[in-house]
PDB file of C-alpha atoms in Angstrom:
ATOM      1  CA  MET A1019     146.945 179.786  36.819  1.00 82.00           C
ATOM      2  CA  SER A1020     147.914 178.106  33.568  1.00 90.00           C
ATOM      3  CA  ILE A1021     151.442 177.909  32.179  1.00 93.00           C
ATOM      4  CA  ILE A1022     150.248 179.774  29.067  1.00 93.00           C
ATOM      5  CA  THR A1023     149.073 182.724  31.165  1.00 93.00           C
ATOM      6  CA  ILE A1024     152.367 182.836  33.050  1.00 94.00           C
ATOM      7  CA  SER A1025     154.408 182.493  29.844  1.00 95.00           C
ATOM      8  CA  LEU A1026     152.513 185.230  28.015  1.00 94.00           C
ATOM      9  CA  SER A1027     152.745 187.553  31.004  1.00 95.00           C
ATOM     10  CA  LEU A1028     156.501 187.144  31.431  1.00 97.00           C
ATOM     11  CA  PHE A1029     157.556 186.924  27.768  1.00 97.00           C
ATOM     12  CA  ILE A1030     158.166 190.648  27.128  1.00 97.00           C
ATOM     13  CA  PRO A1031     160.241 191.292  30.288  1.00 97.00           C
ATOM     14  CA  ILE A1032     162.361 188.192  29.660  1.00 98.00           C
ATOM     15  CA  LEU A1033     162.895 189.219  26.029  1.00 97.00           C
ATOM     16  CA  MET A1034     163.787 192.780  27.080  1.00 97.00           C
ATOM     17  CA  SER A1035     166.304 191.505  29.647  1.00 98.00           C
ATOM     18  CA  ILE A1036     167.985 189.137  27.188  1.00 98.00           C
ATOM     19  CA  SER A1037     168.050 191.815  24.488  1.00 97.00           C
ATOM     20  CA  GLY A1038     169.471 194.286  27.003  1.00 97.00           C
ATOM     21  CA  LEU A1039     172.299 191.903  27.900  1.00 98.00           C
ATOM     22  CA  ILE A1040     173.068 191.321  24.226  1.00 97.00           C
ATOM     23  CA  PHE A1041     173.238 195.066  23.558  1.00 97.00           C
ATOM     24  CA  ILE A1042     175.419 195.675  26.614  1.00 97.00           C
ATOM     25  CA  PHE A1043     177.962 192.973  25.796  1.00 97.00           C
ATOM     26  CA  PHE A1044     177.643 192.635  22.006  1.00 96.00           C
ATOM     27  CA  PRO A1045     176.343 195.929  20.586  1.00 96.00           C
ATOM     28  CA  PRO A1046     176.453 196.478  16.825  1.00 96.00           C
ATOM     29  CA  LYS A1047     179.872 198.029  16.276  1.00 94.00           C
ATOM     30  CA  LYS A1048     179.300 199.928  13.083  1.00 95.00           C
ATOM     31  CA  LEU A1049     176.495 202.267  12.218  1.00 95.00           C
ATOM     32  CA  ASN A1050     174.049 200.352  10.007  1.00 93.00           C
ATOM     33  CA  SER A1051     170.426 200.341   8.930  1.00 91.00           C
ATOM     34  CA  ILE A1052     169.734 196.679   9.713  1.00 94.00           C
ATOM     35  CA  VAL A1053     170.563 195.858  13.353  1.00 94.00           C
ATOM     36  CA  GLY A1054     170.562 198.054  16.432  1.00 95.00           C
ATOM     37  CA  TYR A1055     168.792 201.014  17.919  1.00 96.00           C
ATOM     38  CA  ARG A1056     168.139 202.893  14.682  1.00 96.00           C
ATOM     39  CA  THR A1057     166.734 206.389  14.869  1.00 96.00           C
ATOM     40  CA  LYS A1058     167.734 209.604  13.151  1.00 95.00           C
ATOM     41  CA  THR A1059     169.479 210.786  16.312  1.00 96.00           C
ATOM     42  CA  SER A1060     171.309 207.527  17.017  1.00 96.00           C
ATOM     43  CA  MET A1061     172.533 207.336  13.422  1.00 96.00           C
ATOM     44  CA  SER A1062     173.824 210.915  13.312  1.00 96.00           C
ATOM     45  CA  SER A1063     177.393 209.834  14.183  1.00 96.00           C
ATOM     46  CA  GLN A1064     179.378 206.782  15.237  1.00 97.00           C
ATOM     47  CA  GLU A1065     179.708 208.225  18.747  1.00 97.00           C
ATOM     48  CA  ALA A1066     175.926 208.682  19.035  1.00 97.00           C
ATOM     49  CA  TRP A1067     175.430 205.171  17.662  1.00 97.00           C
ATOM     50  CA  ASP A1068     177.737 203.588  20.250  1.00 97.00           C
ATOM     51  CA  TYR A1069     176.142 205.563  23.081  1.00 97.00           C
ATOM     52  CA  ALA A1070     172.604 204.646  21.989  1.00 97.00           C
ATOM     53  CA  GLN A1071     173.358 200.918  21.743  1.00 97.00           C
ATOM     54  CA  LYS A1072     174.812 200.748  25.270  1.00 96.00           C
ATOM     55  CA  LEU A1073     172.120 202.980  26.785  1.00 98.00           C
ATOM     56  CA  ARG A1074     169.336 200.965  25.179  1.00 97.00           C
ATOM     57  CA  GLY A1075     170.908 197.774  26.493  1.00 98.00           C
ATOM     58  CA  LYS A1076     171.159 199.068  30.055  1.00 98.00           C
ATOM     59  CA  THR A1077     167.656 200.542  29.920  1.00 98.00           C
ATOM     60  CA  TRP A1078     166.085 197.341  28.620  1.00 98.00           C
ATOM     61  CA  LEU A1079     167.955 195.165  31.118  1.00 98.00           C
ATOM     62  CA  ILE A1080     166.796 197.275  34.063  1.00 97.00           C
ATOM     63  CA  LEU A1081     163.227 197.638  32.795  1.00 97.00           C
ATOM     64  CA  GLY A1082     163.083 193.946  31.890  1.00 97.00           C
ATOM     65  CA  VAL A1083     164.071 192.844  35.392  1.00 97.00           C
ATOM     66  CA  ILE A1084     161.691 195.318  37.039  1.00 97.00           C
ATOM     67  CA  GLY A1085     158.954 194.318  34.583  1.00 96.00           C
ATOM     68  CA  PHE A1086     159.488 190.644  35.350  1.00 97.00           C
ATOM     69  CA  ILE A1087     159.164 191.221  39.078  1.00 96.00           C
ATOM     70  CA  CYS A1088     156.109 193.482  38.726  1.00 95.00           C
ATOM     71  CA  SER A1089     154.429 191.130  36.245  1.00 95.00           C
ATOM     72  CA  TYR A1090     155.008 188.147  38.513  1.00 94.00           C
ATOM     73  CA  LEU A1091     153.573 190.040  41.483  1.00 94.00           C
ATOM     74  CA  LEU A1092     150.542 191.118  39.459  1.00 92.00           C
ATOM     75  CA  LEU A1093     149.979 187.502  38.437  1.00 92.00           C
ATOM     76  CA  GLN A1094     149.862 186.562  42.106  1.00 91.00           C
ATOM     77  CA  LEU A1095     147.749 189.506  43.278  1.00 90.00           C
ATOM     78  CA  LEU A1096     145.098 189.941  40.601  1.00 83.00           C
ATOM     79  CA  SER A1097     142.024 187.841  41.078  1.00 83.00           C
ATOM     80  CA  VAL A1098     140.289 188.310  37.741  1.00 87.00           C
ATOM     81  CA  SER A1099     140.015 186.112  34.676  1.00 91.00           C
ATOM     82  CA  GLU A1100     143.251 184.905  33.112  1.00 90.00           C
ATOM     83  CA  SER A1101     142.605 186.726  29.849  1.00 91.00           C
ATOM     84  CA  THR A1102     142.100 190.005  31.736  1.00 92.00           C
ATOM     85  CA  ILE A1103     145.353 189.444  33.632  1.00 92.00           C
ATOM     86  CA  VAL A1104     147.314 188.789  30.431  1.00 93.00           C
ATOM     87  CA  ILE A1105     145.839 191.782  28.597  1.00 94.00           C
ATOM     88  CA  THR A1106     146.469 194.087  31.568  1.00 93.00           C
ATOM     89  CA  ILE A1107     150.045 192.956  32.119  1.00 95.00           C
ATOM     90  CA  ILE A1108     151.021 193.015  28.439  1.00 96.00           C
ATOM     91  CA  SER A1109     149.457 196.464  28.001  1.00 96.00           C
ATOM     92  CA  LEU A1110     151.513 197.823  30.906  1.00 95.00           C
ATOM     93  CA  GLN A1111     154.642 196.149  29.551  1.00 96.00           C
ATOM     94  CA  LEU A1112     154.148 197.725  26.123  1.00 96.00           C
ATOM     95  CA  VAL A1113     153.824 201.170  27.713  1.00 96.00           C
ATOM     96  CA  VAL A1114     157.118 200.589  29.530  1.00 95.00           C
ATOM     97  CA  LEU A1115     158.751 199.243  26.363  1.00 94.00           C
ATOM     98  CA  TYR A1116     157.774 202.281  24.288  1.00 95.00           C
ATOM     99  CA  SER A1117     158.651 204.721  27.069  1.00 96.00           C
ATOM    100  CA  SER A1118     162.193 203.341  27.003  1.00 96.00           C
ATOM    101  CA  TYR A1119     162.538 204.759  23.480  1.00 96.00           C
ATOM    102  CA  ILE A1120     161.503 208.193  24.737  1.00 96.00           C
ATOM    103  CA  PHE A1121     164.123 207.954  27.499  1.00 97.00           C
ATOM    104  CA  VAL A1122     166.916 206.931  25.108  1.00 97.00           C
ATOM    105  CA  GLU A1123     165.983 209.624  22.574  1.00 97.00           C
ATOM    106  CA  LYS A1124     165.928 212.349  25.246  1.00 97.00           C
ATOM    107  CA  SER A1125     169.330 211.202  26.515  1.00 97.00           C
ATOM    108  CA  LEU A1126     170.715 211.205  22.971  1.00 97.00           C
ATOM    109  CA  LYS A1127     169.413 214.697  22.250  1.00 96.00           C
ATOM    110  CA  LYS A1128     170.887 215.991  25.500  1.00 96.00           C
ATOM    111  CA  LYS A1129     174.303 214.508  24.786  1.00 94.00           C
ATOM    112  CA  PHE A1130     174.502 215.122  21.029  1.00 92.00           C
TER     113      PHE A1130
END
């Protein structure tokens, strides 16, 4: 398996994990329209904003670590062409990435 295949397959989970850590430890402090988890619900109040930034960070860290492990295992287990592996893994990762927004939005709507 080539280094390019491995790199492409693990890029999204690594990026999610790093982004999650940044949002846990250094979330945007003030409500703004440039940086942060910006949705109508998260920007409804400063309290909602703070909650959304931390929750997104925790969610992305957890999903990034799980995604890394699952992606690595899939790389080892799948015995198809490298392009098929990359497309399959990245497609699954994008589904997980977008589902994290649904989770955060549902949590925000429940709390606020």
